[in-house]
Coordinates of C-alpha atoms in Angstrom, one line a residue:
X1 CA 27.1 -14.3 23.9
X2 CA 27.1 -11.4 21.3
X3 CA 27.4 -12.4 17.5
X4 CA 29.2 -11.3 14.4
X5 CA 29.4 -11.4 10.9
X6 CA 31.9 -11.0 8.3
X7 CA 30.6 -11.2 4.8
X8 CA 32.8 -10.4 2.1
X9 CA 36.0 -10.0 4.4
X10 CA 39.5 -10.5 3.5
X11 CA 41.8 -12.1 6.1
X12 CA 45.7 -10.9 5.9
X13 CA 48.0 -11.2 8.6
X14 CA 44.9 -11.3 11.4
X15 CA 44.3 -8.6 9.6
X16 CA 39.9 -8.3 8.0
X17 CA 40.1 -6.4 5.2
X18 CA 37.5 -5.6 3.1
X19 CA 34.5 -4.3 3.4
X20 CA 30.5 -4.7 4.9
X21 CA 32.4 -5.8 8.5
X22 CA 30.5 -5.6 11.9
X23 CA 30.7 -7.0 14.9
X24 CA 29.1 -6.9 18.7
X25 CA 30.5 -7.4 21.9
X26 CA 30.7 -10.7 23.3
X27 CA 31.3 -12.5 26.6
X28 CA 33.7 -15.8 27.1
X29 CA 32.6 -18.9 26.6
X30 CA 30.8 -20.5 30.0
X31 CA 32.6 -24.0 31.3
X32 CA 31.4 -27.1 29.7
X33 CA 30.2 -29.8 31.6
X34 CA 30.9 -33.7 31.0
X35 CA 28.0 -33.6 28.5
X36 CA 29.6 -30.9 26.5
X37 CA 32.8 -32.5 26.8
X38 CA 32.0 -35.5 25.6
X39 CA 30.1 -34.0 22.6
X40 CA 32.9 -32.2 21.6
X41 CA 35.0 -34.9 21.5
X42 CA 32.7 -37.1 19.6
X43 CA 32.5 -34.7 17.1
X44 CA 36.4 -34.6 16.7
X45 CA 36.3 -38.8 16.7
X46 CA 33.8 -38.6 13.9
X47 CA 35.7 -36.1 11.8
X48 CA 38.9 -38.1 12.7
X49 CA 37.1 -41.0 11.5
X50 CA 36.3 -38.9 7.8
X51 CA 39.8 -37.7 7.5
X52 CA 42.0 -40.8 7.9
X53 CA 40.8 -42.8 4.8
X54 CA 41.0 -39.3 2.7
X55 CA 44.9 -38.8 4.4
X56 CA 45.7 -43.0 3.5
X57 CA 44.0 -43.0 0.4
X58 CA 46.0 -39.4 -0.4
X59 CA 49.7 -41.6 0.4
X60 CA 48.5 -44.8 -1.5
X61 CA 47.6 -42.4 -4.6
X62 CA 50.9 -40.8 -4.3
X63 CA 52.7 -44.1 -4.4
X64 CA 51.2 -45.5 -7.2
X65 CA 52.1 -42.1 -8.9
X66 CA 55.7 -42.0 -7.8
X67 CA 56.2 -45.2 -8.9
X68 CA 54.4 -45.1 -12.1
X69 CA 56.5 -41.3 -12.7
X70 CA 60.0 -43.3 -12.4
X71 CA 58.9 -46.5 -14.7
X72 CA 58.3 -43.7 -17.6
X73 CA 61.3 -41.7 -16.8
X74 CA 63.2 -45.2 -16.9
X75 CA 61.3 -46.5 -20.1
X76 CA 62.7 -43.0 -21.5
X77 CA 66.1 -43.5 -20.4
X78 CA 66.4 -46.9 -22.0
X79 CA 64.7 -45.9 -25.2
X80 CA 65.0 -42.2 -26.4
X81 CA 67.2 -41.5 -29.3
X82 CA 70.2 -38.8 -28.9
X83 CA 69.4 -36.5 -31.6
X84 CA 71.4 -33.6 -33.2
X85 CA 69.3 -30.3 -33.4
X86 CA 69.7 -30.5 -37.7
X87 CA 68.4 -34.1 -38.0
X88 CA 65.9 -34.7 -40.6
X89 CA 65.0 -38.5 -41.0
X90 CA 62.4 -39.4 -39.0
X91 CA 61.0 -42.9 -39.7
X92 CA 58.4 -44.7 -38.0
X93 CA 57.5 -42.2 -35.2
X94 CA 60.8 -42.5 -32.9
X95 CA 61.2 -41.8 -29.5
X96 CA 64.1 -39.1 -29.6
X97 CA 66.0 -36.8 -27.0
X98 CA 67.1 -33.1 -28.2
X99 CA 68.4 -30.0 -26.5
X100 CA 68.1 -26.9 -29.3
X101 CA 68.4 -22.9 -29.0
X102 CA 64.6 -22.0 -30.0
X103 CA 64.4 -20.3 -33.4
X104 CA 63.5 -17.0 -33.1
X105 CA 61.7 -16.3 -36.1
X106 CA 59.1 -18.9 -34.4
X107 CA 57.9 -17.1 -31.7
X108 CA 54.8 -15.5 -31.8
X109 CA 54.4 -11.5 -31.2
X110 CA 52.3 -10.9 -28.2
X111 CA 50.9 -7.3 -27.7
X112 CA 48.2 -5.9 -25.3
X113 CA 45.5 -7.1 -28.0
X114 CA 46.5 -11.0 -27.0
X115 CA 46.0 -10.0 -23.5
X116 CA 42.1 -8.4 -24.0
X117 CA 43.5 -4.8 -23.9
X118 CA 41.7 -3.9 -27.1
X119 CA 42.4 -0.4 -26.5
X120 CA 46.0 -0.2 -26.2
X121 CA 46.0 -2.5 -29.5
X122 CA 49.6 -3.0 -31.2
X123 CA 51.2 0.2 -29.1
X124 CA 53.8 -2.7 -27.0
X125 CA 55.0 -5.7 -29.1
X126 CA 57.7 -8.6 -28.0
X127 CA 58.3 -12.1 -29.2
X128 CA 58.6 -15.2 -27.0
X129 CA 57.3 -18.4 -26.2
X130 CA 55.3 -16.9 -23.4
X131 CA 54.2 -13.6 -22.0
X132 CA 51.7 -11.7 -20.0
X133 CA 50.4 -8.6 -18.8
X134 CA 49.7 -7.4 -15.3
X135 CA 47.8 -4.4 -14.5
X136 CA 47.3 -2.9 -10.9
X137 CA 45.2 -0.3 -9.6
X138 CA 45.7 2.5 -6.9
X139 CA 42.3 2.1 -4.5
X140 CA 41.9 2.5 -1.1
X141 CA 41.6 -0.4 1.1
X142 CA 39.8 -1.2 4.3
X143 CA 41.4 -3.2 7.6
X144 CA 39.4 -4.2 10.3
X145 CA 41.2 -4.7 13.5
X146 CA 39.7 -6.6 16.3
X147 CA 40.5 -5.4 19.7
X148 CA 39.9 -5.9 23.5
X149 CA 39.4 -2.9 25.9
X150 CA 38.8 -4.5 29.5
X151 CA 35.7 -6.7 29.0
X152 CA 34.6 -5.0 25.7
X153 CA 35.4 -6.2 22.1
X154 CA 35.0 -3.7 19.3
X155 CA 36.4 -3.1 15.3
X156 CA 38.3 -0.4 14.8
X157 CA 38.6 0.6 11.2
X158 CA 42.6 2.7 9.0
X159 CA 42.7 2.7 5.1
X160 CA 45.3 2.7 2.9
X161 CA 46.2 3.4 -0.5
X162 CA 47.3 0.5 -2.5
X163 CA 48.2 -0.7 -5.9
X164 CA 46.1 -4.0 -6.4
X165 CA 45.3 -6.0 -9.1
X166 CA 41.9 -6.8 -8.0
X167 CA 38.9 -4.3 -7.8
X168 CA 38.0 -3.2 -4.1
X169 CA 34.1 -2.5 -4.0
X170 CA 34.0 0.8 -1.5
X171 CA 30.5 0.7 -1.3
X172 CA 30.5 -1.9 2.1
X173 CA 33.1 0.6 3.3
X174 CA 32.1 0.7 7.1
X175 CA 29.8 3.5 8.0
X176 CA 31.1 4.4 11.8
X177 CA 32.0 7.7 12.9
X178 CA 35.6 6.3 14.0
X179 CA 35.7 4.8 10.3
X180 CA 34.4 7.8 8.7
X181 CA 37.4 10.0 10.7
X182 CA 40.1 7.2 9.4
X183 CA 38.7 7.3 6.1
X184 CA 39.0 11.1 5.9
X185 CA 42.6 11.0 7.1
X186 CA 43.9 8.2 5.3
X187 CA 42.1 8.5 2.2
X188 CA 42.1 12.2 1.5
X189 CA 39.1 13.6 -0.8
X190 CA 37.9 10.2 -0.9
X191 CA 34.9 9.5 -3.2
X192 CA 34.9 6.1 -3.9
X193 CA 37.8 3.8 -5.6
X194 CA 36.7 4.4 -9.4
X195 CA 35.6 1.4 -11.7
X196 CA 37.9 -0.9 -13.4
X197 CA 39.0 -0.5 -17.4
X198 CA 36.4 -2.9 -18.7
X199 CA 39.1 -4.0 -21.6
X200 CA 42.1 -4.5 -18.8
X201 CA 42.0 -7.9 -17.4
X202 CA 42.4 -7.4 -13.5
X203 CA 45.1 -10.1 -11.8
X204 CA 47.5 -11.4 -14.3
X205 CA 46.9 -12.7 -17.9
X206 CA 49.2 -15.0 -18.8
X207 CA 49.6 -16.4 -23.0
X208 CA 51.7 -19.8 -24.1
X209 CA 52.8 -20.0 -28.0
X210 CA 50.6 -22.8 -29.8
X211 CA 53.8 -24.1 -31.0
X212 CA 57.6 -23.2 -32.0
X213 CA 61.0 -24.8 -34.1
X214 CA 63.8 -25.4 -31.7
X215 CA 66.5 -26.8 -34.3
X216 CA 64.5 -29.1 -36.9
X217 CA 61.5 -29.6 -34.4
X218 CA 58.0 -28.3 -33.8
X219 CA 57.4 -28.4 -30.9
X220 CA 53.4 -28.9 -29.6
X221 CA 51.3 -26.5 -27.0
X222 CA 51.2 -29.4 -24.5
X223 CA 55.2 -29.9 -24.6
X224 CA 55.7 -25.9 -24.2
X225 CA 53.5 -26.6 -20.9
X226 CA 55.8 -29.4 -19.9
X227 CA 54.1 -32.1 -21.7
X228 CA 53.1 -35.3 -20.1
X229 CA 55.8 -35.5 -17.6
X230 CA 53.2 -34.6 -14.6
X231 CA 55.8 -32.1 -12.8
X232 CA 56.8 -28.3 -12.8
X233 CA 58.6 -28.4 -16.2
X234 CA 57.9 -26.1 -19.2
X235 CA 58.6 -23.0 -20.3
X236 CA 57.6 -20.5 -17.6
X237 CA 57.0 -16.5 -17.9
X238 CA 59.8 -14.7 -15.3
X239 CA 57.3 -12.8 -13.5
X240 CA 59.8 -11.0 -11.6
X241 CA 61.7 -9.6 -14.5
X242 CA 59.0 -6.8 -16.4
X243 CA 59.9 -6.3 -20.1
X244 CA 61.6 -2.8 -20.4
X245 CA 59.3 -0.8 -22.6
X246 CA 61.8 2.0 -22.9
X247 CA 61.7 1.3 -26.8
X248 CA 58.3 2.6 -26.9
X249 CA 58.1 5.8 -25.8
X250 CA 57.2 7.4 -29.1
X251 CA 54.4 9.1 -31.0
X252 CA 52.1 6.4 -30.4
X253 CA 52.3 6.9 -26.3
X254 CA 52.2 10.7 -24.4
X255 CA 55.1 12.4 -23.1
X256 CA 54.9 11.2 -19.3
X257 CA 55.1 14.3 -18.1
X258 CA 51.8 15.4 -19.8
X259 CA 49.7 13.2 -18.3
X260 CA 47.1 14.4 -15.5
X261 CA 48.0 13.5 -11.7
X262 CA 44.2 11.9 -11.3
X263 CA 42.1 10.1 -13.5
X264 CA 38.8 10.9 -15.5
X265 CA 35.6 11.5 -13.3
X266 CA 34.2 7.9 -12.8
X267 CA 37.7 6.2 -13.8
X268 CA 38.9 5.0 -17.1
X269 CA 36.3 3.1 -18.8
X270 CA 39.0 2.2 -22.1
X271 CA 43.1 2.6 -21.7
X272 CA 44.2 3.6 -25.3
X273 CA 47.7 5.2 -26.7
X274 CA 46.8 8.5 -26.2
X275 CA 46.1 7.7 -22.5
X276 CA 49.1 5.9 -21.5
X277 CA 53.1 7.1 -20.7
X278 CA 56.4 5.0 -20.3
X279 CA 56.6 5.6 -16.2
X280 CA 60.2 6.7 -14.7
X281 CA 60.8 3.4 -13.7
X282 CA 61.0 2.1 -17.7
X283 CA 59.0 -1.1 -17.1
X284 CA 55.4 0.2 -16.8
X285 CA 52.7 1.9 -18.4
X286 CA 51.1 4.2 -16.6
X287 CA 47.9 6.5 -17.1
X288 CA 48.9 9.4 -14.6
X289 CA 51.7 11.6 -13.5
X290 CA 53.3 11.7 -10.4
X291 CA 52.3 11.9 -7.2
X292 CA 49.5 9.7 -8.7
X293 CA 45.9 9.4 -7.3
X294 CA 43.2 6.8 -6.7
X295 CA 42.0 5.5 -9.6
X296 CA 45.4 5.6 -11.9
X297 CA 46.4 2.7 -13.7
X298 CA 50.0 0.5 -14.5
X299 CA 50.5 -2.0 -16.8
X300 CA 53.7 -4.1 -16.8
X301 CA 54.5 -6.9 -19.6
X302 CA 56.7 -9.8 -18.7
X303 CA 58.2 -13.0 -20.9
X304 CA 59.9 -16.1 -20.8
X305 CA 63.7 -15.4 -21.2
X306 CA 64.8 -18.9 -22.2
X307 CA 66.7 -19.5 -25.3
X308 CA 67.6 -22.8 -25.2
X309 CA 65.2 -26.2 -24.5
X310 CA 65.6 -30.0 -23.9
X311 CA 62.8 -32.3 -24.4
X312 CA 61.7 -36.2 -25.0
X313 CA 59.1 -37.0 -27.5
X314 CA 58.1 -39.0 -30.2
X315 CA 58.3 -37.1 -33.9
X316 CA 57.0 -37.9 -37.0
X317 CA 58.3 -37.3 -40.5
X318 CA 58.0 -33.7 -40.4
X319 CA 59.3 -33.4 -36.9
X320 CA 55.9 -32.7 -35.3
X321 CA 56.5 -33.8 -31.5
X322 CA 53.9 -35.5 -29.6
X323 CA 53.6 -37.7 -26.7
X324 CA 54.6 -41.5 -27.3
X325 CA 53.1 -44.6 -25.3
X326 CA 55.3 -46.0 -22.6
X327 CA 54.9 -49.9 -21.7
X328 CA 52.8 -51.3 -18.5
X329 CA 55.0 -52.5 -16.0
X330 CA 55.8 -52.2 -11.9
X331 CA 51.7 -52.8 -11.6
X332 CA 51.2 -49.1 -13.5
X333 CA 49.6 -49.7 -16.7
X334 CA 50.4 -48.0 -20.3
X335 CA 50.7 -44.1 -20.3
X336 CA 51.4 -41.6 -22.6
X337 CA 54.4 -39.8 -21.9
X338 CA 56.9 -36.5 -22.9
X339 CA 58.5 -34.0 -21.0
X340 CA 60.2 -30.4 -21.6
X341 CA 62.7 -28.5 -19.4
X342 CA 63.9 -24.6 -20.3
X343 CA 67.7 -24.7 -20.5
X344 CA 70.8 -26.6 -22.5
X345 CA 70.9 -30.3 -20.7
X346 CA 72.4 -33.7 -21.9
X347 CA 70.1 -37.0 -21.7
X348 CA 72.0 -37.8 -17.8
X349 CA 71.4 -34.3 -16.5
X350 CA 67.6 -34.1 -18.2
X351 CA 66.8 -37.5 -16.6
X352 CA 68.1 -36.7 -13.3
X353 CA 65.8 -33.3 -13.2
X354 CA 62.9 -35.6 -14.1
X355 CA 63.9 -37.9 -11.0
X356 CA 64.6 -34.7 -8.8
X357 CA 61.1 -33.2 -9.4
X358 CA 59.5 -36.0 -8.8
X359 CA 61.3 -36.8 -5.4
X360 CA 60.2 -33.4 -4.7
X361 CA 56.2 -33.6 -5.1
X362 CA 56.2 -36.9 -3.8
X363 CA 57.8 -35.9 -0.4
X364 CA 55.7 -32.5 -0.1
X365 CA 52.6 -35.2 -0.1
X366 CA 54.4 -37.9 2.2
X367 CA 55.3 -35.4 4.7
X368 CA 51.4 -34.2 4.9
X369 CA 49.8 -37.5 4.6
X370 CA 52.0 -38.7 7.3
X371 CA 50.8 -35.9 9.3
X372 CA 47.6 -35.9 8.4
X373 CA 47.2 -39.1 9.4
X374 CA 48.8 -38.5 13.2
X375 CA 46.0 -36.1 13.4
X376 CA 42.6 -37.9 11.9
X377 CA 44.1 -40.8 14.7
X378 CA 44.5 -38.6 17.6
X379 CA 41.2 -36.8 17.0
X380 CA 39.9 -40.2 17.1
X381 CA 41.1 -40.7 20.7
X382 CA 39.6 -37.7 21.8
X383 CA 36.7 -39.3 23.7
X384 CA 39.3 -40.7 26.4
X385 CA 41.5 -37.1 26.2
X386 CA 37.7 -35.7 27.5
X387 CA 37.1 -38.8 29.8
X388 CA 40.4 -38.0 31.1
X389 CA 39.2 -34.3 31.4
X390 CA 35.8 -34.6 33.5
X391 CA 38.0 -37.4 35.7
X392 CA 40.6 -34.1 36.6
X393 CA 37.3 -32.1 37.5
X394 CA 36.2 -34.6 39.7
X395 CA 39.7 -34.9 41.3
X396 CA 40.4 -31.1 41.8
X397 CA 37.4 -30.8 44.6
X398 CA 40.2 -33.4 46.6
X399 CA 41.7 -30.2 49.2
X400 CA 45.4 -29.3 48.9
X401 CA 46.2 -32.0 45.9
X402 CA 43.3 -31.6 43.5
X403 CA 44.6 -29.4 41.3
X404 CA 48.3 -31.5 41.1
X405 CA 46.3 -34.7 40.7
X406 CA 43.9 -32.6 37.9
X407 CA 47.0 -31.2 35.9
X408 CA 48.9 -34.7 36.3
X409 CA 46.0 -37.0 34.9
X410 CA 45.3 -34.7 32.4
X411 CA 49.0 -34.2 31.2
X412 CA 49.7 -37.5 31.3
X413 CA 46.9 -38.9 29.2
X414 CA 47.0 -35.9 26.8
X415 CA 51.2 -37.3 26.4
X416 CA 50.3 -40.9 25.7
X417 CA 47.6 -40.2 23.4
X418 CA 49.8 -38.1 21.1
X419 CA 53.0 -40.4 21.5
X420 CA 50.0 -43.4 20.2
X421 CA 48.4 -41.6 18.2
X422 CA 52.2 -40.9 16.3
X423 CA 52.7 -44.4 16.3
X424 CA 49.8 -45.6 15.2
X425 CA 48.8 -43.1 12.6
X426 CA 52.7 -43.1 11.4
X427 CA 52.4 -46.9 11.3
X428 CA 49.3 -46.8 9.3
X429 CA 50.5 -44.4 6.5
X430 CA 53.7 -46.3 6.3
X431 CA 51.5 -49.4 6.0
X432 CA 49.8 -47.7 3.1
X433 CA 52.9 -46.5 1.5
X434 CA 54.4 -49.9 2.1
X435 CA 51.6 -51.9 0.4
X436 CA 51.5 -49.6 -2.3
X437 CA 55.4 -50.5 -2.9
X438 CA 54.4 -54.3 -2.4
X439 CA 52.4 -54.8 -4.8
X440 CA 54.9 -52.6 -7.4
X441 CA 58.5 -53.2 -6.0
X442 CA 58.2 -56.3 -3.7
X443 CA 61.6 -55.5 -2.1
X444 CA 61.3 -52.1 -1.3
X445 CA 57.5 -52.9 -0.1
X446 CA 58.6 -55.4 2.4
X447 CA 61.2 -53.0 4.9
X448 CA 58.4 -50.9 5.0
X449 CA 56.0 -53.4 6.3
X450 CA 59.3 -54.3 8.7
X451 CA 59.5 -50.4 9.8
X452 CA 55.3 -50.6 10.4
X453 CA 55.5 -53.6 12.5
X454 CA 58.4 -51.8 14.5
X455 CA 56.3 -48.6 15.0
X456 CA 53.4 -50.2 16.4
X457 CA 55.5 -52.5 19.0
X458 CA 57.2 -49.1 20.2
X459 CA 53.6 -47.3 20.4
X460 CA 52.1 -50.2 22.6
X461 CA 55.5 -50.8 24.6
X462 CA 55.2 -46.7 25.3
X463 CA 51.4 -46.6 26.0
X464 CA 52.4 -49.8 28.7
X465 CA 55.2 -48.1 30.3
X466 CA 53.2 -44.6 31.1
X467 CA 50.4 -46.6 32.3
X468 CA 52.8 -48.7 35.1
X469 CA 54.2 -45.6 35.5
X470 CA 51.1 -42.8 36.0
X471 CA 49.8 -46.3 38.3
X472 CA 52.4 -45.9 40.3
X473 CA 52.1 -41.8 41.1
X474 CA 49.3 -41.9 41.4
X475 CA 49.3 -45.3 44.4
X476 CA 52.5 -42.7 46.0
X477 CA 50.0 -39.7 46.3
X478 CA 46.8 -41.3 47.6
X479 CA 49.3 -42.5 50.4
X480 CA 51.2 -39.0 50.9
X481 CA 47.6 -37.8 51.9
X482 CA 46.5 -40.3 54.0
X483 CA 44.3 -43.0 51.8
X484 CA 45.5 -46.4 52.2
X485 CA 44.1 -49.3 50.3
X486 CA 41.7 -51.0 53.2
X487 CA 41.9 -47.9 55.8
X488 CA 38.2 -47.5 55.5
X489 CA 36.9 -51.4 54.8

């Protein structure tokens, strides 16, 4: 067989795109023999065998955290402090609950200086908790496409123009005459996509407040992020909402309809003021006019909208929040804890969010351990799925019925493994989870151990009742074509 390499080469949609992509014809695979077979397979068994622990030990992590999670949302619960938004006595470093609109004159002005755009200094400015700036480039791309021709594999090359926020090196741009002809047509005048603003952060750049009032509180960096809570709290920047930057079109930035269509020779190596127009959409900066070309730049700025937050923290006399220590219990042991959620909420609602959140992430990882557990057990059975396979070789050189008997052992066996390898890998990640709730909520532990003991009678009662039964076909064909136990002794 041919070979191929793809250095530097960016899968989308079984799409390569990229660049520095070449390939070779290549032939099919040839048949394995039982040799290969059953190397295959013991590869699979030993990665099965690497994989389980790492899925078990994954579920058993994930229960101890659950668990752990709902002890410090309950020790909250029983122990935070209803507080108004203008209280000011706070003695001996209290655990209290608030919900407060966030004073505006505490939030900090972010403009493209916070964001490395040196250039464009002071030219946008906004105030919020959060903000960032995305910039995106117009380049031309490369996509590879594999395809088959009869008995021939070969790459065939298109372009595009695309705004991205990440530089696209042109120089491993294929070199073939079919890419060249795309590339001309595609990519008109084409001379290479120009270098990137080296004081424009490529992707996003994303900036959280050091700190802010909401009512009578500061509240910390590490609370704006969503404190100790562990989950998807916080204040978050909407980055599907740009800022409007209407407000600034004035001497400071051009007229838009004076900027050039195409950018300098070589590409902008600084974006500044004078460089830079409100585009007709009112949410972007933009460096060119319209129809734009390869190489021009847009900038858009977005924020968190929120006005309002709820958090749980300990304070101290000058309403400085931090995180406060919550008791060892439920076999977790003594953790720092605080949490922050964007929005008006009341102690009930706040605490069922917690709860929700953590339901959520715990599930996500159940539902893949579990899984991931099915599969590390059935790789491990693999050896018996390829014993199964050389068997059904041997049995389709038997005229008329081979290939039946082949596709029927082979069926068969690859049905029971799955169905035990379900119920046992199921049963051992519920056995995980279950000890994990033993040893923390006894009660709870226990009716899972029940479920895992259930699970692994149904596997073994399933496994017994396909082998009776493929026993059975198997007896019924051997006499449909003439072989009889003792016709030959």
């Amino acid at each position: 067989p041919g070979s191929f390499h793809l250095p530097a080469a960016i899968m989308s949609g079984g799409d390569f795109a990229g660049a520095g992509y070449y390939d070779s014809d290549y032939g099919e695979g040839e048949l394995q023999g039982p040799v290969g077979k059953f190397s295959s397979a013991c590869g699979t068994l030993s990665l099965g065998c690497c994989f389980l622990p790492l899925a078990l030990a994954m579920l058993g992590y994930n229960e101890k955290d659950h668990v752990c999670n709902m002890n410090n949302v309950l020790y909250t619960e029983s122990n935070a402090e209803i507080v108004g938004c203008d209280a000011t006595q706070f003695d001996h470093d209290p655990i209290v609950y608030f919900s407060c609109p966030m004073n505006k004159d505490s939030l900090p002005t972010w403009t493209p200086a916070e964001f490395g755009a040196a250039g464009l200094g002071k030219a946008i400015a906004f105030r919020s908790a959060a903000g960032a700036q995305r910039a995106t480039m117009l380049q031309c791309v490369e996509i590879a496409r594999r395809i088959t021709e009869g008995d021939s594999k070969h790459t065939v090359y298109s372009y595009k123009q695309e705004w991205t926020d990440v530089y696209v090196d042109s120089t491993g741009f294929s070199k073939t005459q079919q890419a060249l002809d795309a590339l001309r047509v595609q990519c008109p005048g084409f001379q290479g996509n120009p270098r990137w603003p080296t004081d424009i952060e490529q992707s996003t750049e994303t900036e959280m407040a050091q700190s802010l009032k909401a009512g009578n509180f500061i509240i910390s960096h590490e609370l704006l992020k969503g404190g100790k809570a562990g989950n998807d709290g916080g204040l978050k920047v909407d980055m599907t909402r740009p800022i409007p930057l209407t407000g600034f079109s004035n001497a400071a930035l051009k007229p838009a309809n004076s900027l050039p269509r195409a950018p300098p020779s070589g590409g902008f190596t600084s974006i500044t003021p004078n460089q830079v127009a409100v585009g007709v959409n009112g949410d972007e900066l933009v460096t060119c006019s319209e129809p734009m070309q390869i190489g021009c730049v847009r900038i858009q700025y977005f924020q968190n909208w929120d006005t309002h937050v709820s958090a749980v923290a300990a304070v101290d006399t000058v309403g400085n929040t931090r995180p406060f220590r919550v008791d060892s219990s439920w076999g977790c042991k003594g953790a720092d804890f605080s949490a922050l959620e964007s929005g008006s909420y009341d102690l009930p609602d706040f605490v069922r969010h917690l709860n929700d959140s953590n339901q959520t992430k715990t599930w996500m990882i159940r539902i893949c351990g579990i899984l991931g557990a099915w599969l590390a057990v059935f790789c491990c059975l693999q050896p018996i799925a390829a014993a199964a396979d050389v068997l059904g070789d041997c049995l389709n050189f038997i005229p008329c019925i081979g290939n039946t008997l082949e596709d029927l052992v082979e069926g068969m066996v690859t049905g029971v493994l799955c169905i035990v390898s379900c119920g046992v890998g199921v049963s051992c990640a519920l056995l995980v989870i279950a000890l994990a709730w033993l040893a923390m909520r006894p009660m709870v532990g226990g009716l899972l151990l029940l479920a895992c003991v259930a699970l692994f009678c149904l596997a073994n009662a399933i496994a017994q009742h396909f082998k009776g039964e493929r026993k059975q076909k198997m007896d019924e064909m051997e006499m449909e074509a003439g072989f009889r136990p003792g016709a030959y002794s």
